[in-house]
Short mmCIF file of N, CA, C and O in Angstrom, two decimals:
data_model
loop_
_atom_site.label_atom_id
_atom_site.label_comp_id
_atom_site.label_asym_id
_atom_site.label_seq_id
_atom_site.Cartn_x
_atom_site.Cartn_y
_atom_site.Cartn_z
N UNK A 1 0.81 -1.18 0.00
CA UNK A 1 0.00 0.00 0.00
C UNK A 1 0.85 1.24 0.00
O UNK A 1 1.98 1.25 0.50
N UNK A 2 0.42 2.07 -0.44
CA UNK A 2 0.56 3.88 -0.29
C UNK A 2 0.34 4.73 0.81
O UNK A 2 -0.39 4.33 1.72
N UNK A 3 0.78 5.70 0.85
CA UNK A 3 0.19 6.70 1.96
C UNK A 3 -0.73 7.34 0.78
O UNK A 3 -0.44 7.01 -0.37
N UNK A 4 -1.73 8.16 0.97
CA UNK A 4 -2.84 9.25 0.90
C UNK A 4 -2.78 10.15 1.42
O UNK A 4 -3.35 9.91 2.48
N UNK A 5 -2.33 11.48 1.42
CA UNK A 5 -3.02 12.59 1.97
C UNK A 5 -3.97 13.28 0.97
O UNK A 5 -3.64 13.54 -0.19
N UNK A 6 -5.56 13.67 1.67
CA UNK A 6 -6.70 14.17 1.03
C UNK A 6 -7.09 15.65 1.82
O UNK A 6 -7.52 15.56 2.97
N UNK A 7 -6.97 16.88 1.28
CA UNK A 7 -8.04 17.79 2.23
C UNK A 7 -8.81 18.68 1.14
O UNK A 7 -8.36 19.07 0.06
N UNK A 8 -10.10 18.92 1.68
CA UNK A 8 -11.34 19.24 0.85
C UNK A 8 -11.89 20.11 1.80
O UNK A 8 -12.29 19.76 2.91
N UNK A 9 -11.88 21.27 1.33
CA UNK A 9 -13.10 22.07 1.64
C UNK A 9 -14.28 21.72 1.61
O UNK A 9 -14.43 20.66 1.01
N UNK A 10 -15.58 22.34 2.17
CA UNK A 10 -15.56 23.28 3.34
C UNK A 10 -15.47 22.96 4.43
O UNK A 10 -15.38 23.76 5.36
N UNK A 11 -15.48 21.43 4.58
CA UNK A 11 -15.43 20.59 6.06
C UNK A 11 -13.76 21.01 6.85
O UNK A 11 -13.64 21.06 8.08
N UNK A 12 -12.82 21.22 6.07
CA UNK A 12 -11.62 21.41 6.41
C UNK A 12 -11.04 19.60 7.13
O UNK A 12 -10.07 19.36 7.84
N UNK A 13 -11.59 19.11 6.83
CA UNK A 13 -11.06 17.56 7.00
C UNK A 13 -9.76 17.10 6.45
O UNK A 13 -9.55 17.54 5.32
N UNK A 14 -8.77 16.29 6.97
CA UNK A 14 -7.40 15.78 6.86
C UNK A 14 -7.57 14.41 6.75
O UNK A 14 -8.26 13.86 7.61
N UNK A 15 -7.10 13.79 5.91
CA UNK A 15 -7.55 12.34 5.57
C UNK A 15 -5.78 11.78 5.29
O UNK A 15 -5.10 12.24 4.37
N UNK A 16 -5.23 10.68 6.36
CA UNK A 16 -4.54 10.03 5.67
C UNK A 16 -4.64 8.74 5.80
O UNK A 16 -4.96 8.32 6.91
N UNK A 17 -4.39 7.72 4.67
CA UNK A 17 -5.24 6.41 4.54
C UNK A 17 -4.29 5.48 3.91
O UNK A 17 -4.03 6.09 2.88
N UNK A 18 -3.50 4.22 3.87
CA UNK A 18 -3.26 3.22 2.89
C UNK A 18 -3.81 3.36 1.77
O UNK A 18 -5.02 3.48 1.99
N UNK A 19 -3.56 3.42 0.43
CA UNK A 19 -4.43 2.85 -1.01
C UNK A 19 -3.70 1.91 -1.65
O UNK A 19 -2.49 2.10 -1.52
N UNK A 20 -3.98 1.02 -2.26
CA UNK A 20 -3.16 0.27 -3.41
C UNK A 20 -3.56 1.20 -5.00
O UNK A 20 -4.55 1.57 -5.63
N UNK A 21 -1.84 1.26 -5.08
CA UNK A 21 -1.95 1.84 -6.68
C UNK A 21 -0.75 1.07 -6.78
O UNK A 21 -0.18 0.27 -6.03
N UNK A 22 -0.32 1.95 -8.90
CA UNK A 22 0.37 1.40 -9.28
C UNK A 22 1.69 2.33 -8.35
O UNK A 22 1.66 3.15 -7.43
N UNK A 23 2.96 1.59 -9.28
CA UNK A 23 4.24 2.78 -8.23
C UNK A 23 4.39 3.90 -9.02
O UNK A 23 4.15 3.92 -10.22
N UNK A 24 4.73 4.67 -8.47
CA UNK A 24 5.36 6.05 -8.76
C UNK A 24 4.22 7.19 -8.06
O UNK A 24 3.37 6.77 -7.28
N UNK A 25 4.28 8.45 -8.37
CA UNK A 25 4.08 9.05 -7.97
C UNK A 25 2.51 9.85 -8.66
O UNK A 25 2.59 10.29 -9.81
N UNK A 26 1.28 9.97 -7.98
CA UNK A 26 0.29 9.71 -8.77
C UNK A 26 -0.59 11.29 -7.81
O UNK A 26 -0.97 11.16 -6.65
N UNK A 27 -0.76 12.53 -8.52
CA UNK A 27 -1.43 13.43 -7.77
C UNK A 27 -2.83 13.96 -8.34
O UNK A 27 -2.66 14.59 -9.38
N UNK A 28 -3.86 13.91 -8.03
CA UNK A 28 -5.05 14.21 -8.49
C UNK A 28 -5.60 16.07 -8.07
O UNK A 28 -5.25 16.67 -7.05
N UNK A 29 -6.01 16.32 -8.57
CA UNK A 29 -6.87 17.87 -7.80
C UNK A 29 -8.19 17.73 -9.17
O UNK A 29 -8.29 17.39 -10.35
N UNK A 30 -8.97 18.24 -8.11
CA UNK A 30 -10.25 18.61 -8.66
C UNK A 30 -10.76 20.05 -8.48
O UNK A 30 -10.40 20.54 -7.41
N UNK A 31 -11.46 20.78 -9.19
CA UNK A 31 -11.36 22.49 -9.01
C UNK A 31 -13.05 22.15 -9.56
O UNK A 31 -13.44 21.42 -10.47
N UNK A 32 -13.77 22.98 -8.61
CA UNK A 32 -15.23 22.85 -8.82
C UNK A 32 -15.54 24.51 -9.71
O UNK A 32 -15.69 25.53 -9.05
N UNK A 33 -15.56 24.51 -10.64
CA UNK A 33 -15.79 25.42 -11.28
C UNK A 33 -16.78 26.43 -10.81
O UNK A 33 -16.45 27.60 -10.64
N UNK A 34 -17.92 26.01 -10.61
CA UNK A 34 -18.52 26.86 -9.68
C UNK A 34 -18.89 27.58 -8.45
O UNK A 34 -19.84 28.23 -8.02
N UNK A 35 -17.42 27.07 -7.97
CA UNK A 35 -17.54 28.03 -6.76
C UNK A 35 -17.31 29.75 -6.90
O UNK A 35 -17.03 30.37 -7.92
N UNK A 36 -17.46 30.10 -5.97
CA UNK A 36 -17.88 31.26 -5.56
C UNK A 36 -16.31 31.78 -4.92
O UNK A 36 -16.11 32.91 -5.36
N UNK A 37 -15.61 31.50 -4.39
CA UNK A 37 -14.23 31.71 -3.67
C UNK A 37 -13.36 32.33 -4.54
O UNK A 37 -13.32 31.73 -5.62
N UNK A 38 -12.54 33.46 -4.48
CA UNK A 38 -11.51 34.15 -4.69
C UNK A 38 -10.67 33.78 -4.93
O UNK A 38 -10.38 32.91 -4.12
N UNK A 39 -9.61 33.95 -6.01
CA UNK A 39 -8.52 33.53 -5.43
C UNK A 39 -7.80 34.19 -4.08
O UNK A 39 -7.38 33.68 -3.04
N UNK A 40 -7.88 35.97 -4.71
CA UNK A 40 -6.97 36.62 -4.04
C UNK A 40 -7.36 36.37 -2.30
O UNK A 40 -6.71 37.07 -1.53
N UNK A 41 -8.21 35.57 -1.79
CA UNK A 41 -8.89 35.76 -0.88
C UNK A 41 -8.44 34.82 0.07
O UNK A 41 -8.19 34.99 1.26
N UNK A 42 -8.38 33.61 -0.77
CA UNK A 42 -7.00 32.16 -0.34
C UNK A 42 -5.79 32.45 -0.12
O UNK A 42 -5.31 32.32 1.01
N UNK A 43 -5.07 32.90 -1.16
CA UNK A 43 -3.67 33.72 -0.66
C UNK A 43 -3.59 34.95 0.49
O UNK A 43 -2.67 35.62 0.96
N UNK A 44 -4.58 34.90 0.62
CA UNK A 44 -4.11 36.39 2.08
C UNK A 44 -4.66 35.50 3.47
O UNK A 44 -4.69 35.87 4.64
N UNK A 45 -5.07 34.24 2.90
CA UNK A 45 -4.82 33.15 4.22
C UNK A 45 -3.70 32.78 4.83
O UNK A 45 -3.57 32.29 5.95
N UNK A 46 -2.70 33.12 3.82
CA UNK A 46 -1.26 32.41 3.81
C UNK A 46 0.07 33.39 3.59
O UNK A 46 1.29 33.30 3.70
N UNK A 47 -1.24 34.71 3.11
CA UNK A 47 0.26 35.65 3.10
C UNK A 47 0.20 37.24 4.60
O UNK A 47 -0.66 37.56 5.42
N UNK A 48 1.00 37.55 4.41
CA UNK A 48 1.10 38.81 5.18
C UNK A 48 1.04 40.50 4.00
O UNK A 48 0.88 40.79 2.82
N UNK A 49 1.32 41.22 5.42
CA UNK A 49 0.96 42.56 4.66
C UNK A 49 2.05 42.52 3.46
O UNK A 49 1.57 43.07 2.46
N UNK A 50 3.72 41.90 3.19
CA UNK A 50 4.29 41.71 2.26
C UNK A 50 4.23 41.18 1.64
O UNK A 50 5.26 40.80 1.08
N UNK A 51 2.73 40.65 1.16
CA UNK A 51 2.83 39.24 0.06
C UNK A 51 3.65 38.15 0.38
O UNK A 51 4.08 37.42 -0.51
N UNK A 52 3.82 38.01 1.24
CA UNK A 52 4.76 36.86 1.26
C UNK A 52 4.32 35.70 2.26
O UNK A 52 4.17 35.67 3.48
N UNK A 53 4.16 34.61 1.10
CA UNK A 53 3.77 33.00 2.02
C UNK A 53 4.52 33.13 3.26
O UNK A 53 5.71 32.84 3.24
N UNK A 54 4.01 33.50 4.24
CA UNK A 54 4.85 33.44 5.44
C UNK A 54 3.81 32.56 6.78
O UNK A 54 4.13 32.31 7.94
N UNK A 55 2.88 32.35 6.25
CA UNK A 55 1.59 32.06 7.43
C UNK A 55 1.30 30.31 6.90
O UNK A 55 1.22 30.18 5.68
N UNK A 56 1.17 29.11 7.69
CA UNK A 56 0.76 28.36 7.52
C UNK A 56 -0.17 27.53 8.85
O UNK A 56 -0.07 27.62 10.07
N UNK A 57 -0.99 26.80 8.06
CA UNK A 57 -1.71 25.85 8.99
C UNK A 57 -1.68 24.51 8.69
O UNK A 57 -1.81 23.98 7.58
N UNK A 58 -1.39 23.71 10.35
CA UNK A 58 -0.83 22.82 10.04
C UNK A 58 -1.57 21.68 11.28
O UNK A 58 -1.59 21.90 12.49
N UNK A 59 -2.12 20.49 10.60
CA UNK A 59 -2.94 19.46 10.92
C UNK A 59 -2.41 18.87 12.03
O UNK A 59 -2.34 17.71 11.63
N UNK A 60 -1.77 18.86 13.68
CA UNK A 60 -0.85 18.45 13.91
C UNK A 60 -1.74 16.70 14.19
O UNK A 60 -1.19 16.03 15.07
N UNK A 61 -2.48 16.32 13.78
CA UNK A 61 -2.53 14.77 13.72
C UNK A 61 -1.98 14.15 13.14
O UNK A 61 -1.64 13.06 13.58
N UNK A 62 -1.58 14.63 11.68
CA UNK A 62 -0.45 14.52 10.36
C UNK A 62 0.50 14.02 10.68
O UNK A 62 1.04 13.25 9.88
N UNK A 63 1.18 14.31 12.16
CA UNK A 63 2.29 13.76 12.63
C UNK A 63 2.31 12.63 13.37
O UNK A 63 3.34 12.05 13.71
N UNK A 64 1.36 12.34 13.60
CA UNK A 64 1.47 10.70 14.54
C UNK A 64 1.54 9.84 12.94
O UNK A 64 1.19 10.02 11.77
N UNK A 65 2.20 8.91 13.73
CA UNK A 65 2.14 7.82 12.81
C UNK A 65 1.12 6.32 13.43
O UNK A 65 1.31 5.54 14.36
N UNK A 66 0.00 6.44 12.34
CA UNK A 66 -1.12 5.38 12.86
C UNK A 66 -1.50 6.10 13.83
O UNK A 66 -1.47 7.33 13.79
N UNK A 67 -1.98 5.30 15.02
CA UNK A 67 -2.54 5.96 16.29
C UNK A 67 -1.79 6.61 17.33
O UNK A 67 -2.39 6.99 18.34
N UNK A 68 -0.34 6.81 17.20
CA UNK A 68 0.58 7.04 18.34
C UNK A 68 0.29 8.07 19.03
O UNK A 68 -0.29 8.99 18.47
N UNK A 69 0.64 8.15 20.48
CA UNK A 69 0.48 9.75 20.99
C UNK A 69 1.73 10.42 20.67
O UNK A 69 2.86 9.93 20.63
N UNK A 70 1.37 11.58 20.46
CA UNK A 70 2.48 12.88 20.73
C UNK A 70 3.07 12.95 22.16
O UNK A 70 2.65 13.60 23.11
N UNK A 71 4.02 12.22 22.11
CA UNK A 71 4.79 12.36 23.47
C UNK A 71 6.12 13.26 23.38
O UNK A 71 6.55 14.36 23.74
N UNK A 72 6.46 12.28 22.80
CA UNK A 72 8.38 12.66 22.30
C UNK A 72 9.09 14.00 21.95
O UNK A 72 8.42 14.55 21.08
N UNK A 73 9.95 14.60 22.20
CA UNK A 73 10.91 15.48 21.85
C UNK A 73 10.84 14.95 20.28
O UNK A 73 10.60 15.77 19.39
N UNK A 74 11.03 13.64 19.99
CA UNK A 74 11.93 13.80 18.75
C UNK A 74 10.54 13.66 17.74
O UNK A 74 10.83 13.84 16.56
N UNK A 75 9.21 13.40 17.99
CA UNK A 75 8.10 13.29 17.59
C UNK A 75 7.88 14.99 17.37
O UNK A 75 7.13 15.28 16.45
N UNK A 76 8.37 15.93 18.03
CA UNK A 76 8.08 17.28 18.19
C UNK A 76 8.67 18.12 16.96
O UNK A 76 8.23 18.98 16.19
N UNK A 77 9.86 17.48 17.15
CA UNK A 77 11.04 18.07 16.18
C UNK A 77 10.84 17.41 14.37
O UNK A 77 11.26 17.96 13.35
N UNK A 78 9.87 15.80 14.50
CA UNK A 78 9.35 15.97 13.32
C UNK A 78 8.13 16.76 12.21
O UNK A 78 7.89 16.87 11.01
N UNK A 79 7.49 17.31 13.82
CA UNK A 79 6.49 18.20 13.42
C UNK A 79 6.98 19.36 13.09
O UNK A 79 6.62 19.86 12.02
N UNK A 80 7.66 19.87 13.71
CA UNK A 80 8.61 21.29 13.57
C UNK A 80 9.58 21.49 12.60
O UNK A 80 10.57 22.19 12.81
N UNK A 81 9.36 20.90 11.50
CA UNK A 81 10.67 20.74 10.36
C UNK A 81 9.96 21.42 9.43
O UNK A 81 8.84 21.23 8.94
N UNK A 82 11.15 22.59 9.23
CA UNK A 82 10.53 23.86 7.91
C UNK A 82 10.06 25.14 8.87
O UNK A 82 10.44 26.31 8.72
N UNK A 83 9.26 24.71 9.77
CA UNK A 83 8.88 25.73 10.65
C UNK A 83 9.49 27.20 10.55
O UNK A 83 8.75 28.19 10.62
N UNK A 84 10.60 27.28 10.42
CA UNK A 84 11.51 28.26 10.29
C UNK A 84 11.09 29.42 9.17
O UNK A 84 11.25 30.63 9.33
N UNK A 85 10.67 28.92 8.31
CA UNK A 85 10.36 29.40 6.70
C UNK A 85 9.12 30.48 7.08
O UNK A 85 8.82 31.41 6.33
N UNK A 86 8.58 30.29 8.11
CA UNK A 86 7.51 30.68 8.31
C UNK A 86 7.76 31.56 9.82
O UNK A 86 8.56 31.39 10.74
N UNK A 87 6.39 32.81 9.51
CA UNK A 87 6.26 33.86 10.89
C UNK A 87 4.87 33.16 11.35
O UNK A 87 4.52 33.29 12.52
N UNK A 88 4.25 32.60 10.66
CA UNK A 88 3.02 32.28 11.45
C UNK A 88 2.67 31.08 11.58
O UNK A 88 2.91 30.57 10.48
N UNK A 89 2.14 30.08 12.43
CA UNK A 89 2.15 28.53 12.59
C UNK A 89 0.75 28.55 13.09
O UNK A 89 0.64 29.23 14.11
N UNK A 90 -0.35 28.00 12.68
CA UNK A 90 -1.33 27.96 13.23
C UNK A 90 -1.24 26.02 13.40
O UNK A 90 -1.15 25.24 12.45
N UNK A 91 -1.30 25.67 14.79
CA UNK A 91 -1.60 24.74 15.24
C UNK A 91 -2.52 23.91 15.29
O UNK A 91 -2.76 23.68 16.47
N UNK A 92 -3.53 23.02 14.26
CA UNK A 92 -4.15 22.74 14.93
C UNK A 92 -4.49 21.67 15.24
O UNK A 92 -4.22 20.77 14.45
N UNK A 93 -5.09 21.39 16.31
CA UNK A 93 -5.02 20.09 17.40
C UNK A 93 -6.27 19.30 17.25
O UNK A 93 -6.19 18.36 18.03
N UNK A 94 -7.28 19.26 16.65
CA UNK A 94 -8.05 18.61 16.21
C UNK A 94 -7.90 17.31 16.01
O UNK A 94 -6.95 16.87 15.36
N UNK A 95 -8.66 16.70 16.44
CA UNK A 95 -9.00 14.86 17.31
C UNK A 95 -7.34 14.62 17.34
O UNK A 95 -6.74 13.77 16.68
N UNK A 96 -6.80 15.50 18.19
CA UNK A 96 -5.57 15.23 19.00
C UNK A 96 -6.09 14.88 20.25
O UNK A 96 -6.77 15.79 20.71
N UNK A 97 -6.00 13.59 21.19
CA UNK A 97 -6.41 13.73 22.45
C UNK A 97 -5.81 14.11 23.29
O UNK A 97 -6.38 14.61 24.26
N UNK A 98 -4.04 13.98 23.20
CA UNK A 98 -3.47 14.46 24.32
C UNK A 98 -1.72 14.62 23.83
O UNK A 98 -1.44 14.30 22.67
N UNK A 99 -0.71 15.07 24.66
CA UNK A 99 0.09 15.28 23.95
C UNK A 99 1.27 15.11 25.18
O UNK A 99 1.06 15.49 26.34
N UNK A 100 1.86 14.82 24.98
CA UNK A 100 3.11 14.40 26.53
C UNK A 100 3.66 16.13 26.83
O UNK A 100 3.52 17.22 26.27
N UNK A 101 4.20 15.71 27.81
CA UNK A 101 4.90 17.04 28.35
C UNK A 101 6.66 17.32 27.78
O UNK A 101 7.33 18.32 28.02
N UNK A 102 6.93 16.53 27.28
CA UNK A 102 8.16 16.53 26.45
C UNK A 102 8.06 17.05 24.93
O UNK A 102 8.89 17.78 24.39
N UNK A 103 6.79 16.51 24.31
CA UNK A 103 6.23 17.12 23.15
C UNK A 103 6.24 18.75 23.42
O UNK A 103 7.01 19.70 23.27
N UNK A 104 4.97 18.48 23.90
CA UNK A 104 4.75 20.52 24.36
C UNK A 104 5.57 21.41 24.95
O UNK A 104 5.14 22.55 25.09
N UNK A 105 7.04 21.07 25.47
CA UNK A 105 8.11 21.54 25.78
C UNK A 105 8.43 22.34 24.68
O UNK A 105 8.23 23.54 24.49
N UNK A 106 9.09 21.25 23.78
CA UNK A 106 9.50 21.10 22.88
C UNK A 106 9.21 22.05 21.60
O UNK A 106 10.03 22.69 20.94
N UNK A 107 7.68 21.96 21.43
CA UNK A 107 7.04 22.87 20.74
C UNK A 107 6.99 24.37 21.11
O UNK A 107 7.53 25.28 20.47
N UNK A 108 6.40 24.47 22.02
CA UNK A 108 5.87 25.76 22.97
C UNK A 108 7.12 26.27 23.82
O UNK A 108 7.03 27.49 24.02
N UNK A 109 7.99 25.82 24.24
CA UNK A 109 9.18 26.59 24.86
C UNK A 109 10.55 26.43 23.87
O UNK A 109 11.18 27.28 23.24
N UNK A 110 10.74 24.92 24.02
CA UNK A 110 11.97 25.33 22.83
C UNK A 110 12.10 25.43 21.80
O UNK A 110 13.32 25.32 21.66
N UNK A 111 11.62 25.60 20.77
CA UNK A 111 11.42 26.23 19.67
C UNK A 111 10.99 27.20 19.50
O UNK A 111 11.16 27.78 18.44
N UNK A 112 10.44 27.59 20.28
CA UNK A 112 9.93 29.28 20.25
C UNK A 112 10.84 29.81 21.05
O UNK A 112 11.11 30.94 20.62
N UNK A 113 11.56 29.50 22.16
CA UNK A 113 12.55 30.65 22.42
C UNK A 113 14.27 30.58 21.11
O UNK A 113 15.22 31.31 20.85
N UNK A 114 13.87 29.58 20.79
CA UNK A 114 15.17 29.67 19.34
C UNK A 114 14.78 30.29 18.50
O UNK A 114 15.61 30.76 17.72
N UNK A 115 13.21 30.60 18.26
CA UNK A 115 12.59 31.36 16.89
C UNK A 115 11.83 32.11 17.50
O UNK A 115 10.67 31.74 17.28
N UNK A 116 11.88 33.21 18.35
CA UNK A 116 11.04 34.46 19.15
C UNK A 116 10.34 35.29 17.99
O UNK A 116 9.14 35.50 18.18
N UNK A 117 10.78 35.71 17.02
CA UNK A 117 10.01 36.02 15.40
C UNK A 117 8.92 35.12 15.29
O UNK A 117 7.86 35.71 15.14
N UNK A 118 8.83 33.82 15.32
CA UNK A 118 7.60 32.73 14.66
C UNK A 118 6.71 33.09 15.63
O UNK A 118 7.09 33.42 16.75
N UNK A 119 5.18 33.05 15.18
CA UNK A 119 4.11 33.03 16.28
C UNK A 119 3.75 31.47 16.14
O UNK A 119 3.79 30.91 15.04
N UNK A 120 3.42 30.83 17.24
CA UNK A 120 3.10 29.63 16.96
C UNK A 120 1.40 29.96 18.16
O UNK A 120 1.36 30.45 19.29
N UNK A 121 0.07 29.35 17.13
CA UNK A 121 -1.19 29.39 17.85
C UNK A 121 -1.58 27.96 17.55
O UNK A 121 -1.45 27.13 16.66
N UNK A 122 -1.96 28.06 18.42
CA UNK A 122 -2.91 26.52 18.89
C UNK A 122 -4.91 26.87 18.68
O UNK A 122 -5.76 27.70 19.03
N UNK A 123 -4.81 25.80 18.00
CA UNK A 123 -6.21 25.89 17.51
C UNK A 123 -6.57 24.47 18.21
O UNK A 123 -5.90 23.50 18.55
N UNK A 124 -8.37 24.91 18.28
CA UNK A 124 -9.40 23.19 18.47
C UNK A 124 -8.40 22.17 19.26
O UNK A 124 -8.14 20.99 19.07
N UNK A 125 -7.92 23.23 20.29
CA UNK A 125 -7.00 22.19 21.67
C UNK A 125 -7.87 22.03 22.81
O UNK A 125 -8.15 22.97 23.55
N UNK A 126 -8.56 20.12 23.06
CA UNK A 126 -8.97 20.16 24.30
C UNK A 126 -8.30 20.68 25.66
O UNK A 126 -7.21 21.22 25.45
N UNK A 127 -8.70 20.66 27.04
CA UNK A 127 -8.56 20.86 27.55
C UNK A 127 -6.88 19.94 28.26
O UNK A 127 -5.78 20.38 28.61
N UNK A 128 -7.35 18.85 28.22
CA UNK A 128 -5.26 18.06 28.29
C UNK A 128 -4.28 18.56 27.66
O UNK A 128 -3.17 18.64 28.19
N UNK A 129 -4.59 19.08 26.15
CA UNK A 129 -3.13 19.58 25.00
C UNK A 129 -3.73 21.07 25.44
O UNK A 129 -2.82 21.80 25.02
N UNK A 130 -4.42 21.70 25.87
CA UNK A 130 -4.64 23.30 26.55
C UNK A 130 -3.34 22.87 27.67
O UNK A 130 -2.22 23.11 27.22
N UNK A 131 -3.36 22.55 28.43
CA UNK A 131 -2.51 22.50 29.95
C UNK A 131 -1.60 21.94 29.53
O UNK A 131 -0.74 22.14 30.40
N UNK A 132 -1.18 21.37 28.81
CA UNK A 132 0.68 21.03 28.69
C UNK A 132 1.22 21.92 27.85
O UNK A 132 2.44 22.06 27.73
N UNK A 133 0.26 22.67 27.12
CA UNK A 133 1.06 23.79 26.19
C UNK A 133 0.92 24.81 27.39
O UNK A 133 2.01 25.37 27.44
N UNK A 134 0.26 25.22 28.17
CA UNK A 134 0.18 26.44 28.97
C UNK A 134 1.31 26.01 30.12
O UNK A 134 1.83 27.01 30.61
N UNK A 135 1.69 25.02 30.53
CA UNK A 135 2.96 24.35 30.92
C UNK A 135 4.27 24.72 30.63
O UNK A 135 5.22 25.19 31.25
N UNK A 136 3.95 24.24 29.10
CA UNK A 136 5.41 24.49 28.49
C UNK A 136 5.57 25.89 28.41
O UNK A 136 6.71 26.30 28.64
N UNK A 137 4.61 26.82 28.11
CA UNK A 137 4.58 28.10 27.62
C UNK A 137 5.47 28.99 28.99
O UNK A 137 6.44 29.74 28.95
N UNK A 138 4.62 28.49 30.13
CA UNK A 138 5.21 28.90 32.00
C UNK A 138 6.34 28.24 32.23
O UNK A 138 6.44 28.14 33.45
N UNK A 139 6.96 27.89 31.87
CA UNK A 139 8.45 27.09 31.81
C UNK A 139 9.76 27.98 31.72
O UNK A 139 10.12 28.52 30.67
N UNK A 140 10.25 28.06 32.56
CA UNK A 140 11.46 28.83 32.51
C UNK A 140 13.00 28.42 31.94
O UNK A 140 13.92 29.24 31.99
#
């Protein structure tokens, strides 16, 4: 099997799944002609007052592999790769259930005090990944 990654508007849903195909490298997009959406309106999702791709959002379920929890430093640091490229990180935590305290260190204190420029926000965080990021964040 393959990996899949799928995301579709307007649900904002993240889909990654096994498929059997053939090998190589196989990418589909579909563009519904009749929508109603902007372009210029998509790009100022992602850009700043300089035009410049500097803003992204990012699925952090994407990063477990299968069902794993987000515990790890080094689970942290695979999420955090590229990060740099970017001033804005929107987090979001969606059917994340929980996240170790080495993770959210990791994220929320050390990487943000190496990159004090990046904003990093946390989105659709229950109340468990709320308190280990507000943890890491109070961390000296």
């Amino acid at each position: 099997g393959i990996l899949c990654f799928s995301h579709t508007e307007p649900g904002d849903d993240w889909l990654l799944e096994d498929q059997e195909r053939a090998k190589g490298t196989h990418v589909t997009m579909r563009i519904n002609t009749a929508s109603d959406r902007i372009l210029e309106q998509e790009f100022n999702k992602y850009a700043t007052n300089e035009y410049s791709f500097s803003r992204t959002h990012i699925p952090v379920s994407l990063a477990r592999i299968g069902k794993e929890n987000l515990i790890s430093r080094s689970q942290a640091k695979r999420l955090l790769t590229r990060f740099e490229r970017f001033e804005e990180i929107i987090l979001d935590f969606k059917e994340v259930e929980t996240i170790g305290q080495s993770f959210a260190d990791e994220v929320f204190r050390v990487f943000s005090n190496e990159h004090p420029k990046l904003q990093i926000i946390s989105i659709n965080a229950n109340s468990q990944v709320n308190g280990m990021i507000l943890r890491a964040k109070e961390t000296t």
